[in-house]
Short mmCIF file of C-alpha atoms in Angstrom, two decimals:
data_model
loop_
_atom_site.label_atom_id
_atom_site.label_comp_id
_atom_site.label_asym_id
_atom_site.label_seq_id
_atom_site.Cartn_x
_atom_site.Cartn_y
_atom_site.Cartn_z
CA UNK Z 1 29.98 -15.48 0.04
CA UNK Z 2 31.47 -13.82 -2.87
CA UNK Z 3 30.11 -10.35 -3.40
CA UNK Z 4 27.81 -9.83 -6.50
CA UNK Z 5 29.16 -8.01 -9.66
CA UNK Z 6 28.56 -4.41 -9.64
CA UNK Z 7 27.78 -4.01 -13.37
CA UNK Z 8 25.10 -4.71 -15.57
CA UNK Z 9 27.10 -6.26 -18.51
CA UNK Z 10 25.85 -9.90 -17.72
CA UNK Z 11 22.44 -9.05 -17.61
CA UNK Z 12 19.86 -10.52 -20.02
CA UNK Z 13 18.05 -7.46 -21.84
CA UNK Z 14 14.35 -7.76 -21.99
CA UNK Z 15 12.79 -6.39 -25.15
CA UNK Z 16 10.66 -3.18 -24.75
CA UNK Z 17 7.21 -5.18 -24.92
CA UNK Z 18 8.63 -7.74 -22.06
CA UNK Z 19 9.46 -4.55 -20.01
CA UNK Z 20 6.00 -2.89 -20.56
CA UNK Z 21 4.29 -6.17 -19.70
CA UNK Z 22 6.28 -6.55 -16.47
CA UNK Z 23 5.59 -2.80 -15.43
CA UNK Z 24 1.74 -3.03 -15.86
CA UNK Z 25 1.33 -6.37 -14.51
CA UNK Z 26 3.23 -5.14 -11.29
CA UNK Z 27 0.98 -2.16 -11.31
CA UNK Z 28 -2.11 -4.52 -11.04
CA UNK Z 29 -0.96 -5.57 -7.70
CA UNK Z 30 -0.30 -2.00 -6.33
CA UNK Z 31 -3.76 -0.89 -7.91
CA UNK Z 32 -5.37 -4.03 -5.71
CA UNK Z 33 -3.22 -2.75 -2.73
CA UNK Z 34 -4.77 0.98 -2.89
CA UNK Z 35 -8.28 -0.49 -3.89
CA UNK Z 36 -8.17 -2.51 -0.73
CA UNK Z 37 -7.03 0.34 1.52
CA UNK Z 38 -10.10 2.56 0.40
CA UNK Z 39 -12.58 0.02 -0.23
CA UNK Z 40 -12.16 -2.05 2.94
CA UNK Z 41 -11.62 0.83 5.19
CA UNK Z 42 -14.77 2.51 3.94
CA UNK Z 43 -17.23 -0.32 4.46
CA UNK Z 44 -15.59 -1.45 7.56
CA UNK Z 45 -17.13 1.88 9.15
CA UNK Z 46 -20.34 1.80 7.55
CA UNK Z 47 -21.50 -1.63 6.29
CA UNK Z 48 -19.78 -4.81 7.84
CA UNK Z 49 -20.91 -3.62 11.52
CA UNK Z 50 -24.59 -4.02 10.03
CA UNK Z 51 -24.39 -7.09 7.96
CA UNK Z 52 -21.66 -9.32 9.53
CA UNK Z 53 -21.92 -8.13 13.14
CA UNK Z 54 -25.32 -7.45 13.71
CA UNK Z 55 -25.53 -9.53 16.81
CA UNK Z 56 -23.48 -6.97 18.58
CA UNK Z 57 -24.47 -3.57 20.08
CA UNK Z 58 -23.74 -0.89 17.27
CA UNK Z 59 -20.73 0.35 19.10
CA UNK Z 60 -19.23 -3.17 19.77
CA UNK Z 61 -20.18 -3.92 15.98
CA UNK Z 62 -18.01 -0.98 14.62
CA UNK Z 63 -15.05 -2.01 17.05
CA UNK Z 64 -14.92 -5.47 15.83
CA UNK Z 65 -15.34 -4.64 12.20
CA UNK Z 66 -12.51 -2.21 12.18
CA UNK Z 67 -10.54 -4.86 13.89
CA UNK Z 68 -11.34 -7.29 11.17
CA UNK Z 69 -10.27 -4.69 8.56
CA UNK Z 70 -7.11 -4.27 10.43
CA UNK Z 71 -6.37 -7.96 10.69
CA UNK Z 72 -5.27 -7.85 6.97
CA UNK Z 73 -2.32 -5.68 7.99
CA UNK Z 74 -1.22 -8.01 10.72
CA UNK Z 75 -1.15 -10.88 8.06
CA UNK Z 76 1.27 -8.78 5.75
CA UNK Z 77 4.32 -9.52 7.56
CA UNK Z 78 3.65 -13.37 7.27
CA UNK Z 79 3.00 -12.95 3.43
CA UNK Z 80 6.04 -10.96 3.12
CA UNK Z 81 8.16 -13.53 4.37
CA UNK Z 82 6.70 -16.44 2.46
CA UNK Z 83 6.61 -14.56 -0.83
CA UNK Z 84 9.90 -12.82 -0.25
CA UNK Z 85 11.41 -16.19 0.21
CA UNK Z 86 9.80 -17.43 -2.89
CA UNK Z 87 10.97 -14.38 -4.92
CA UNK Z 88 14.51 -14.35 -3.89
CA UNK Z 89 14.83 -18.33 -4.28
CA UNK Z 90 12.49 -19.30 -7.00
CA UNK Z 91 12.14 -16.13 -8.98
CA UNK Z 92 10.23 -12.84 -8.86
CA UNK Z 93 7.92 -13.76 -11.30
CA UNK Z 94 6.71 -17.19 -9.64
CA UNK Z 95 6.10 -15.05 -6.34
CA UNK Z 96 4.27 -12.38 -8.11
CA UNK Z 97 1.77 -15.05 -9.70
CA UNK Z 98 1.07 -16.69 -6.17
CA UNK Z 99 0.59 -13.29 -4.51
CA UNK Z 100 -2.42 -12.31 -6.74
CA UNK Z 101 -3.71 -15.93 -6.60
CA UNK Z 102 -4.09 -15.69 -2.77
CA UNK Z 103 -5.29 -12.03 -3.12
CA UNK Z 104 -7.84 -12.97 -5.62
CA UNK Z 105 -9.32 -15.70 -3.43
CA UNK Z 106 -9.66 -13.33 -0.46
CA UNK Z 107 -11.16 -10.90 -2.66
CA UNK Z 108 -13.74 -12.95 -4.19
CA UNK Z 109 -14.64 -14.40 -0.99
CA UNK Z 110 -15.52 -11.05 0.53
CA UNK Z 111 -17.44 -10.27 -2.45
CA UNK Z 112 -19.95 -13.15 -2.09
CA UNK Z 113 -19.83 -13.60 1.62
CA UNK Z 114 -23.58 -14.09 2.87
CA UNK Z 115 -24.39 -11.94 5.85
CA UNK Z 116 -24.81 -12.77 9.60
CA UNK Z 117 -28.58 -13.04 8.91
CA UNK Z 118 -28.03 -15.98 6.53
CA UNK Z 119 -25.35 -17.98 7.79
CA UNK Z 120 -24.88 -16.60 11.50
CA UNK Z 121 -21.38 -16.94 13.08
CA UNK Z 122 -19.83 -18.29 10.07
CA UNK Z 123 -20.22 -14.81 8.33
CA UNK Z 124 -17.83 -12.95 10.83
CA UNK Z 125 -15.56 -15.93 11.02
CA UNK Z 126 -15.27 -16.01 7.00
CA UNK Z 127 -14.76 -12.44 6.85
CA UNK Z 128 -11.91 -12.49 9.25
CA UNK Z 129 -10.27 -15.55 7.30
CA UNK Z 130 -10.90 -13.64 3.87
CA UNK Z 131 -9.28 -10.45 5.25
CA UNK Z 132 -6.23 -12.51 6.44
CA UNK Z 133 -5.98 -13.99 2.90
CA UNK Z 134 -6.18 -10.53 1.35
CA UNK Z 135 -3.29 -9.44 3.81
CA UNK Z 136 -1.20 -12.47 3.13
CA UNK Z 137 -1.32 -11.87 -0.39
CA UNK Z 138 -0.70 -8.18 -0.31
CA UNK Z 139 2.54 -8.85 1.81
CA UNK Z 140 4.24 -10.02 -0.98
CA UNK Z 141 2.90 -7.50 -3.76
CA UNK Z 142 4.41 -4.19 -3.01
CA UNK Z 143 8.16 -5.20 -2.53
CA UNK Z 144 7.88 -8.03 -5.24
CA UNK Z 145 6.39 -5.65 -7.91
CA UNK Z 146 8.88 -2.84 -7.17
CA UNK Z 147 11.85 -5.29 -7.34
CA UNK Z 148 10.45 -7.10 -10.42
CA UNK Z 149 9.91 -3.62 -12.41
CA UNK Z 150 13.32 -2.22 -11.34
CA UNK Z 151 15.19 -5.17 -12.39
CA UNK Z 152 13.28 -5.82 -15.58
CA UNK Z 153 14.61 -2.34 -16.53
CA UNK Z 154 17.91 -2.46 -14.73
CA UNK Z 155 19.71 -2.01 -18.16
CA UNK Z 156 18.26 1.80 -18.25
CA UNK Z 157 19.17 4.60 -16.56
CA UNK Z 158 15.51 5.28 -15.86
CA UNK Z 159 14.84 1.99 -13.99
CA UNK Z 160 13.83 3.97 -10.67
CA UNK Z 161 11.37 5.82 -12.58
CA UNK Z 162 9.72 2.75 -13.60
CA UNK Z 163 9.73 1.24 -10.30
CA UNK Z 164 8.08 4.57 -8.96
CA UNK Z 165 5.53 4.59 -11.89
CA UNK Z 166 4.36 1.27 -10.61
CA UNK Z 167 3.54 2.96 -7.58
CA UNK Z 168 1.87 5.89 -9.34
CA UNK Z 169 -0.30 3.71 -11.54
CA UNK Z 170 -1.58 2.10 -8.29
CA UNK Z 171 -2.82 5.10 -6.75
CA UNK Z 172 -5.48 4.99 -9.21
CA UNK Z 173 -6.85 2.02 -6.98
CA UNK Z 174 -8.00 4.88 -4.73
CA UNK Z 175 -10.25 6.93 -7.20
CA UNK Z 176 -12.20 3.98 -8.76
CA UNK Z 177 -13.72 2.74 -5.44
CA UNK Z 178 -14.22 6.08 -3.92
CA UNK Z 179 -16.20 6.97 -7.23
CA UNK Z 180 -18.16 3.81 -7.08
CA UNK Z 181 -19.10 3.78 -3.48
CA UNK Z 182 -19.99 7.34 -3.70
CA UNK Z 183 -22.18 6.89 -6.94
CA UNK Z 184 -23.81 3.80 -5.85
CA UNK Z 185 -24.71 4.91 -2.32
CA UNK Z 186 -26.07 8.16 -3.65
CA UNK Z 187 -28.05 6.21 -6.40
CA UNK Z 188 -30.01 3.44 -4.67
CA UNK Z 189 -31.68 3.26 -1.41
CA UNK Z 190 -29.84 2.92 1.84
CA UNK Z 191 -31.08 -0.78 2.25
CA UNK Z 192 -29.83 -1.91 -1.03
CA UNK Z 193 -26.44 -0.37 -0.78
CA UNK Z 194 -26.07 -2.42 2.84
CA UNK Z 195 -27.48 -5.50 1.06
CA UNK Z 196 -25.70 -5.71 -2.14
CA UNK Z 197 -24.46 -2.27 -3.28
CA UNK Z 198 -21.21 -2.25 -1.59
CA UNK Z 199 -20.36 -5.74 -3.23
CA UNK Z 200 -19.86 -4.04 -6.71
CA UNK Z 201 -16.86 -2.44 -6.06
CA UNK Z 202 -15.33 -5.55 -4.48
CA UNK Z 203 -16.46 -7.55 -7.45
CA UNK Z 204 -14.66 -4.99 -9.86
CA UNK Z 205 -11.60 -5.13 -7.91
CA UNK Z 206 -11.57 -8.95 -7.76
CA UNK Z 207 -12.02 -9.12 -11.49
CA UNK Z 208 -9.03 -6.69 -11.77
CA UNK Z 209 -6.83 -9.11 -9.71
CA UNK Z 210 -8.08 -12.35 -12.13
CA UNK Z 211 -7.05 -10.42 -15.18
CA UNK Z 212 -3.60 -9.27 -13.69
CA UNK Z 213 -2.95 -13.16 -12.65
CA UNK Z 214 -3.53 -14.15 -16.32
CA UNK Z 215 -1.32 -11.55 -17.60
CA UNK Z 216 1.32 -12.41 -15.25
CA UNK Z 217 1.41 -16.10 -16.43
CA UNK Z 218 2.71 -14.60 -19.77
CA UNK Z 219 5.24 -12.15 -18.15
CA UNK Z 220 8.99 -12.50 -18.15
CA UNK Z 221 11.63 -13.20 -15.20
CA UNK Z 222 13.80 -10.59 -13.75
CA UNK Z 223 17.11 -10.50 -15.64
CA UNK Z 224 18.86 -9.83 -12.44
CA UNK Z 225 17.49 -12.63 -10.65
CA UNK Z 226 18.56 -14.99 -13.82
CA UNK Z 227 21.98 -13.69 -13.27
CA UNK Z 228 22.21 -14.46 -9.57
CA UNK Z 229 20.62 -17.84 -10.57
CA UNK Z 230 23.38 -18.48 -13.18
CA UNK Z 231 26.18 -17.73 -10.56
CA UNK Z 232 24.83 -19.80 -7.98
CA UNK Z 233 24.31 -17.07 -5.51
CA UNK Z 234 20.65 -17.78 -4.55
CA UNK Z 235 20.68 -17.81 -0.74
CA UNK Z 236 19.10 -20.76 1.20
CA UNK Z 237 17.31 -18.42 3.62
CA UNK Z 238 17.18 -15.00 2.21
CA UNK Z 239 15.61 -13.02 5.29
CA UNK Z 240 18.18 -14.57 7.52
CA UNK Z 241 21.10 -13.39 5.31
CA UNK Z 242 19.42 -9.86 5.32
CA UNK Z 243 19.41 -9.57 9.10
CA UNK Z 244 22.94 -10.64 9.27
CA UNK Z 245 24.44 -8.39 6.51
CA UNK Z 246 21.91 -5.45 6.44
CA UNK Z 247 19.79 -5.08 9.50
CA UNK Z 248 20.49 -1.44 9.90
CA UNK Z 249 19.11 -0.44 6.49
CA UNK Z 250 15.93 -2.64 7.08
CA UNK Z 251 15.27 -1.05 10.41
CA UNK Z 252 15.86 2.38 8.94
CA UNK Z 253 13.06 1.73 6.33
CA UNK Z 254 10.52 0.37 8.70
CA UNK Z 255 9.05 3.31 10.40
CA UNK Z 256 8.79 5.33 7.36
CA UNK Z 257 6.95 2.56 5.71
CA UNK Z 258 4.50 2.88 8.96
CA UNK Z 259 4.05 6.43 8.58
CA UNK Z 260 2.99 6.12 4.69
CA UNK Z 261 0.44 3.23 5.45
CA UNK Z 262 -0.95 4.89 8.44
CA UNK Z 263 -1.46 8.22 6.62
CA UNK Z 264 -4.10 6.22 4.36
CA UNK Z 265 -5.60 3.82 6.73
CA UNK Z 266 -5.48 6.06 9.91
CA UNK Z 267 -5.80 9.58 8.89
CA UNK Z 268 -7.81 9.59 5.48
CA UNK Z 269 -10.27 6.63 5.67
CA UNK Z 270 -12.11 6.56 7.57
CA UNK Z 271 -11.15 9.36 10.16
CA UNK Z 272 -10.98 12.31 7.78
CA UNK Z 273 -14.44 11.31 6.48
CA UNK Z 274 -16.03 10.94 9.91
CA UNK Z 275 -14.40 14.27 10.74
CA UNK Z 276 -15.89 16.23 7.70
CA UNK Z 277 -19.56 14.50 8.31
CA UNK Z 278 -19.77 16.25 11.65
CA UNK Z 279 -19.80 19.53 9.78
CA UNK Z 280 -22.84 18.52 7.72
CA UNK Z 281 -21.17 16.88 4.54
CA UNK Z 282 -22.51 13.35 3.93
CA UNK Z 283 -20.19 10.60 4.51
CA UNK Z 284 -20.73 9.11 0.96
CA UNK Z 285 -20.29 12.41 -0.81
CA UNK Z 286 -17.30 13.33 1.01
CA UNK Z 287 -15.81 9.68 0.32
CA UNK Z 288 -16.14 10.31 -3.56
CA UNK Z 289 -14.73 13.92 -3.42
CA UNK Z 290 -11.81 12.53 -1.14
CA UNK Z 291 -11.07 9.51 -3.48
CA UNK Z 292 -10.75 11.54 -6.52
CA UNK Z 293 -8.80 14.41 -4.75
CA UNK Z 294 -6.32 12.02 -3.14
CA UNK Z 295 -5.93 10.06 -6.23
CA UNK Z 296 -4.95 13.18 -8.43
CA UNK Z 297 -2.83 14.67 -5.84
CA UNK Z 298 -1.07 11.19 -5.12
CA UNK Z 299 -0.63 10.37 -8.53
CA UNK Z 300 1.05 13.58 -9.40
CA UNK Z 301 3.10 13.36 -6.14
CA UNK Z 302 4.46 9.71 -6.88
CA UNK Z 303 5.35 10.60 -10.56
CA UNK Z 304 7.17 13.92 -9.59
CA UNK Z 305 9.18 11.83 -7.13
CA UNK Z 306 9.81 9.12 -9.65
CA UNK Z 307 11.19 11.70 -12.34
CA UNK Z 308 13.37 13.05 -9.33
CA UNK Z 309 14.82 9.62 -8.37
CA UNK Z 310 16.74 9.57 -11.75
CA UNK Z 311 18.98 12.40 -10.61
CA UNK Z 312 19.29 11.88 -6.97
CA UNK Z 313 21.86 9.14 -5.81
CA UNK Z 314 20.70 9.32 -2.32
CA UNK Z 315 17.01 8.61 -3.02
CA UNK Z 316 15.94 8.44 0.53
CA UNK Z 317 16.25 12.10 0.94
CA UNK Z 318 13.32 12.43 -1.46
CA UNK Z 319 11.49 10.18 1.08
CA UNK Z 320 12.42 12.34 3.78
CA UNK Z 321 11.01 15.40 1.78
CA UNK Z 322 7.52 13.72 1.16
CA UNK Z 323 7.42 12.95 4.83
CA UNK Z 324 8.15 16.22 6.17
CA UNK Z 325 5.64 17.69 3.84
CA UNK Z 326 2.88 15.48 4.81
CA UNK Z 327 3.48 15.88 8.50
CA UNK Z 328 3.61 20.00 8.01
CA UNK Z 329 0.32 19.71 6.12
CA UNK Z 330 -1.58 17.30 8.19
CA UNK Z 331 -3.11 20.00 10.61
CA UNK Z 332 -3.78 22.55 7.70
CA UNK Z 333 -5.78 19.72 5.89
CA UNK Z 334 -8.20 19.30 8.93
CA UNK Z 335 -8.69 23.23 9.02
CA UNK Z 336 -9.58 23.02 5.54
CA UNK Z 337 -12.08 20.11 6.16
CA UNK Z 338 -13.78 22.29 8.83
CA UNK Z 339 -14.84 24.83 6.55
CA UNK Z 340 -17.41 22.22 5.19
CA UNK Z 341 -16.77 23.57 1.67
CA UNK Z 342 -15.95 20.41 -0.69
CA UNK Z 343 -13.58 22.50 -2.65
CA UNK Z 344 -11.47 23.48 0.18
CA UNK Z 345 -11.50 19.91 1.37
CA UNK Z 346 -10.51 18.41 -1.89
CA UNK Z 347 -7.64 20.94 -1.84
CA UNK Z 348 -6.65 19.82 1.52
CA UNK Z 349 -6.90 16.04 0.91
CA UNK Z 350 -5.00 16.35 -2.63
CA UNK Z 351 -2.01 18.44 -1.12
CA UNK Z 352 -1.82 16.00 1.89
CA UNK Z 353 -1.67 13.01 -0.44
CA UNK Z 354 0.70 14.72 -2.84
CA UNK Z 355 3.12 14.64 -0.11
CA UNK Z 356 2.28 11.13 1.02
CA UNK Z 357 2.54 9.60 -2.31
CA UNK Z 358 5.87 11.69 -3.04
CA UNK Z 359 7.10 9.35 -0.50
CA UNK Z 360 5.56 6.45 -2.29
CA UNK Z 361 7.25 7.71 -5.62
CA UNK Z 362 10.66 7.40 -4.11
CA UNK Z 363 10.65 4.63 -1.79
CA UNK Z 364 10.37 1.88 -4.39
CA UNK Z 365 13.65 2.73 -5.54
CA UNK Z 366 15.09 2.71 -2.03
CA UNK Z 367 13.34 -0.52 -0.98
CA UNK Z 368 14.97 -2.34 -4.04
CA UNK Z 369 18.48 -0.88 -4.85
CA UNK Z 370 19.59 -0.26 -1.07
CA UNK Z 371 19.31 -4.14 -0.52
CA UNK Z 372 21.35 -6.74 -2.41
CA UNK Z 373 19.38 -8.60 -4.80
CA UNK Z 374 20.16 -11.82 -3.15
CA UNK Z 375 17.79 -10.96 -0.46
CA UNK Z 376 15.90 -7.81 -1.95
CA UNK Z 377 12.15 -9.04 -2.29
CA UNK Z 378 12.59 -10.61 1.37
CA UNK Z 379 13.83 -7.25 2.70
CA UNK Z 380 11.49 -4.96 0.82
CA UNK Z 381 8.47 -7.02 1.44
CA UNK Z 382 9.03 -7.41 5.32
CA UNK Z 383 9.74 -3.88 5.80
CA UNK Z 384 6.39 -2.63 4.09
CA UNK Z 385 4.79 -5.47 5.65
CA UNK Z 386 5.73 -4.94 9.24
CA UNK Z 387 5.14 -1.25 8.55
CA UNK Z 388 1.63 -2.27 7.46
CA UNK Z 389 1.21 -4.50 10.42
CA UNK Z 390 2.09 -1.45 12.93
CA UNK Z 391 -0.39 0.54 11.10
CA UNK Z 392 -2.99 -2.03 11.52
CA UNK Z 393 -2.41 -1.96 15.36
CA UNK Z 394 -2.71 1.51 15.39
CA UNK Z 395 -5.94 1.69 13.38
CA UNK Z 396 -7.35 -1.16 15.65
CA UNK Z 397 -6.51 0.73 18.71
CA UNK Z 398 -7.12 4.44 17.85
CA UNK Z 399 -9.84 4.71 15.11
CA UNK Z 400 -12.55 3.31 17.39
CA UNK Z 401 -11.31 5.92 20.11
CA UNK Z 402 -11.10 8.78 17.50
CA UNK Z 403 -14.70 7.88 16.22
CA UNK Z 404 -16.24 8.51 19.73
CA UNK Z 405 -15.41 12.19 19.31
CA UNK Z 406 -13.60 13.39 16.31
CA UNK Z 407 -12.62 16.63 17.85
CA UNK Z 408 -10.67 14.98 20.78
CA UNK Z 409 -9.61 12.25 18.14
CA UNK Z 410 -7.90 14.81 16.15
CA UNK Z 411 -5.63 15.52 19.07
CA UNK Z 412 -5.03 11.77 19.58
CA UNK Z 413 -4.11 11.56 15.77
CA UNK Z 414 -1.86 14.75 15.84
CA UNK Z 415 0.03 13.29 18.77
CA UNK Z 416 0.45 9.81 17.33
CA UNK Z 417 1.65 11.46 14.07
CA UNK Z 418 4.28 13.72 15.77
CA UNK Z 419 5.72 10.50 17.41
CA UNK Z 420 5.93 8.69 14.21
CA UNK Z 421 7.59 11.65 12.27
CA UNK Z 422 10.45 12.06 14.89
CA UNK Z 423 11.21 8.33 14.14
CA UNK Z 424 10.92 8.85 10.59
CA UNK Z 425 13.39 11.67 10.36
CA UNK Z 426 15.86 9.90 12.63
CA UNK Z 427 15.45 6.59 10.44
CA UNK Z 428 16.12 8.21 7.17
CA UNK Z 429 18.98 10.46 8.28
CA UNK Z 430 20.71 7.24 9.60
CA UNK Z 431 20.94 5.69 6.11
CA UNK Z 432 24.51 6.30 4.77
CA UNK Z 433 24.43 4.40 1.33
CA UNK Z 434 23.23 4.55 -2.15
CA UNK Z 435 21.63 2.19 -4.20
CA UNK Z 436 22.64 -0.44 -6.93
CA UNK Z 437 19.85 -2.12 -8.70
CA UNK Z 438 22.22 -4.69 -10.33
CA UNK Z 439 23.96 -5.88 -7.32
#
């Protein structure tokens, strides 16, 4: 195959308003991603075991509920392959519309799902189905959204910042459900929260997805994809081409994506909340403070990293800095939680998530420009999708274990994180290339 052109002279330039629409609507998907991270993790530990798995003993109910939560991560690689294929063959815009439609169906289904007491075994069965739909849709969101935003602004030297900004805006999706859950749980009786109060944040999240879908129908296609289409360089099976041509880069990004996902779904929610609750801080109050602290720290971290990607050609070094920072501060964060002082806890959560999302601000530019535009969406989607699946397995295995005794659970967490960090450093240092968003 002829190598794609290395310049952007043949690109169709979008208007400023068209670029803004692409960036904002791409951010809708990342918002939904982070929203689901926090909201589903939160209720899987305290609500779903009671209303959807009430036929089980309390311990078994929690285990099965967390497993249902983790299933969405297992579905992500499947969505990554399907929507990556659509994005690389039919267009970035087409893929991004369908991801939100599927995600919306899953979100709405969870919002209105009756409890076990009303429909019996259909309740947990449908919960699993809807979680799989959510994971399937989210499997195509991140890589597709970053690619769409980066390519829409490919004629600008700031393209990597705009891709990172999509990630930064998405982090707000942590703050909103954490505030809502905390406020609702502290404002109404416990029985009301278990019955219907927990559904309010999910309804709001579903509404955001519906609005985002409508706006995407009016957005513009990627100029880079149009260039590939006009030159007849569309691959028949993009993911196979990626495996043949650039498997090394793909594997080098896989474990780092696992670390970033696990930091949210394994470390922060629900384990750090369970940990601090053992020192007398109510779970709901801790969740509210944690959500706001991590959203603030994460947003700043992603924004700083996004700015720095403009200056760094080898953008994966920024990813490495964020990874090492999160690793170094993991144990000190838990020491701050042990003080049982919300101010210190917020500081710990905020700093840890600053580094975690410093990674997030840099990896959109890596996951897009380090792969050829001919299979870019497939590669980016599958790397983060498989990373999410590995995280989902870790969550399913280790969270129930750590929940039984949070003090010994912390030792388990640190051991797992050390192993992951060693693999991350090896992976990122093995990358010997720099990116080109127009190629």
